[in-house]
Tab-separated table of C-alpha atoms in Angstrom:
chain	number	residue	atom	x	y	z
A	28	ILE	CA	69.738	123.533	94.976
A	29	THR	CA	71.745	122.529	98.180
A	30	ALA	CA	75.483	123.380	98.468
A	31	LYS	CA	77.931	120.871	99.834
A	32	SER	CA	81.374	119.849	100.054
A	33	VAL	CA	83.288	116.670	100.952
A	34	GLN	CA	86.860	116.177	101.849
A	35	ALA	CA	89.136	113.294	102.085
A	36	ASN	CA	92.751	112.028	102.502
A	37	LEU	CA	93.947	110.470	99.176
A	38	SER	CA	95.529	106.939	99.248
A	39	THR	CA	97.655	105.661	96.651
A	40	THR	CA	95.133	104.065	94.296
A	41	LEU	CA	92.719	105.853	91.932
A	42	THR	CA	89.932	103.587	93.156
A	43	THR	CA	89.347	105.752	96.145
A	44	GLU	CA	85.783	106.930	95.717
A	45	ILE	CA	85.402	110.368	96.907
A	46	LEU	CA	81.827	111.236	95.849
A	47	ALA	CA	78.960	109.205	94.328
A	48	ASN	CA	75.808	110.077	92.965
A	49	GLY	CA	73.553	107.119	93.567
A	50	SER	CA	71.952	105.414	90.686
A	51	SER	CA	68.432	106.300	91.810
A	52	SER	CA	69.218	109.460	93.422
A	53	GLY	CA	66.930	111.576	91.155
A	54	LYS	CA	69.670	114.189	91.479
A	55	VAL	CA	72.548	115.783	89.398
A	56	PHE	CA	75.498	117.032	91.148
A	57	LYS	CA	77.152	120.386	89.594
A	58	ILE	CA	80.824	119.868	90.708
A	59	ASN	CA	81.821	123.554	91.165
A	60	THR	CA	85.613	123.032	92.459
A	61	ILE	CA	88.046	120.342	92.922
A	62	ILE	CA	91.053	121.331	94.983
A	63	ILE	CA	93.886	119.126	96.072
A	64	ALA	CA	96.425	120.122	98.786
A	65	ASN	CA	99.841	118.703	99.556
A	66	ILE	CA	99.941	118.443	103.267
A	67	ASP	CA	103.661	117.202	103.035
A	68	GLY	CA	106.066	119.930	103.837
A	69	THR	CA	109.111	118.551	101.884
A	70	ASN	CA	108.016	116.485	99.130
A	71	ALA	CA	105.941	116.812	95.801
A	72	ALA	CA	103.258	114.032	95.306
A	73	ASP	CA	101.283	113.229	92.044
A	74	ALA	CA	97.467	113.565	92.059
A	75	SER	CA	94.948	111.855	89.685
A	76	VAL	CA	91.297	112.299	89.501
A	77	ALA	CA	88.640	110.588	87.397
A	78	ILE	CA	84.982	110.148	86.929
A	79	THR	CA	83.463	106.845	86.448
A	80	LYS	CA	80.398	106.446	84.498
A	81	SER	CA	77.743	104.014	85.540
A	82	GLY	CA	79.133	100.557	84.888
A	83	GLY	CA	82.169	102.014	83.042
A	84	SER	CA	85.664	102.595	83.389
A	85	PRO	CA	87.297	105.726	84.919
A	86	ILE	CA	87.926	108.772	82.509
A	87	MET	CA	90.776	110.938	83.758
A	88	ILE	CA	90.040	114.550	84.376
A	89	ALA	CA	93.743	114.984	85.887
A	90	SER	CA	96.440	112.280	85.554
A	91	THR	CA	99.511	112.075	87.708
A	92	ILE	CA	100.026	116.000	88.139
A	93	SER	CA	102.796	116.835	90.433
A	94	VAL	CA	101.637	119.086	93.211
A	95	PRO	CA	104.453	120.690	94.979
A	96	ALA	CA	105.185	120.451	98.658
A	97	ASP	CA	102.685	122.562	100.809
A	98	ALA	CA	100.980	123.712	97.520
A	99	THR	CA	97.536	123.353	95.960
A	100	LEU	CA	96.188	122.232	92.739
A	101	VAL	CA	92.786	123.450	91.473
A	102	VAL	CA	91.731	120.619	89.210
A	103	ILE	CA	88.165	122.271	88.303
A	104	ASP	CA	87.082	125.737	89.321
A	105	LYS	CA	83.507	127.336	89.012
A	106	ASN	CA	84.511	128.505	85.532
A	107	SER	CA	84.889	124.858	84.274
A	108	SER	CA	82.232	123.181	86.560
A	109	ILE	CA	80.985	119.873	85.434
A	110	TYR	CA	77.828	117.541	86.168
A	111	LEU	CA	77.856	114.157	87.743
A	112	GLU	CA	74.748	112.257	86.645
A	113	GLU	CA	73.110	109.331	88.582
A	114	GLY	CA	75.253	106.405	88.946
A	115	ASP	CA	78.476	108.171	88.358
A	116	ASN	CA	81.053	108.720	90.765
A	117	ILE	CA	84.389	110.676	91.291
A	118	GLU	CA	87.533	108.820	92.316
A	119	ALA	CA	91.001	110.184	93.302
A	120	GLY	CA	94.669	108.936	94.078
A	121	ALA	CA	97.914	110.089	95.322
A	122	GLY	CA	101.430	108.965	94.407
A	123	ALA	CA	102.375	108.793	97.921
A	124	ALA	CA	99.679	107.805	100.679
A	125	SER	CA	98.472	110.495	102.967
A	126	ASP	CA	100.413	113.261	101.375
A	127	LEU	CA	97.454	114.786	99.490
A	128	THR	CA	93.841	115.920	100.512
A	129	ILE	CA	90.935	116.607	98.259
A	130	THR	CA	88.128	118.929	98.608
A	131	ILE	CA	85.140	119.020	96.301
A	132	SER	CA	82.491	121.804	96.263
A	133	TYR	CA	79.321	120.796	94.686
A	134	GLU	CA	75.392	121.768	94.258
A	135	GLU	CA	72.935	118.989	94.484
A	136	LEU	CA	70.277	119.676	92.009
A	137	SER	CA	66.983	117.612	92.006
């Protein structure tokens, strides 16, 4: 087991790939937390997060949830972890570019 995390600024499109598990990685990613922070000190912004299965369409985990200014949204916590299989990826987007950041904490299992 290897503990990892990834962070990114969110753009206005859901197709922004945040975390990908390669189709021949030989690994499963256990997603422990997905946290979205609104770094805009004045305005709320909508957040969306999806899993795209290998060759499929995005399946929403969170859809256009409003994150207040200077607040965070816990999309997934350790009590509701999910698995990202080979060929799958997590995508995210924001209602306003550069207002939201995302942090994903996960374990790489081989």
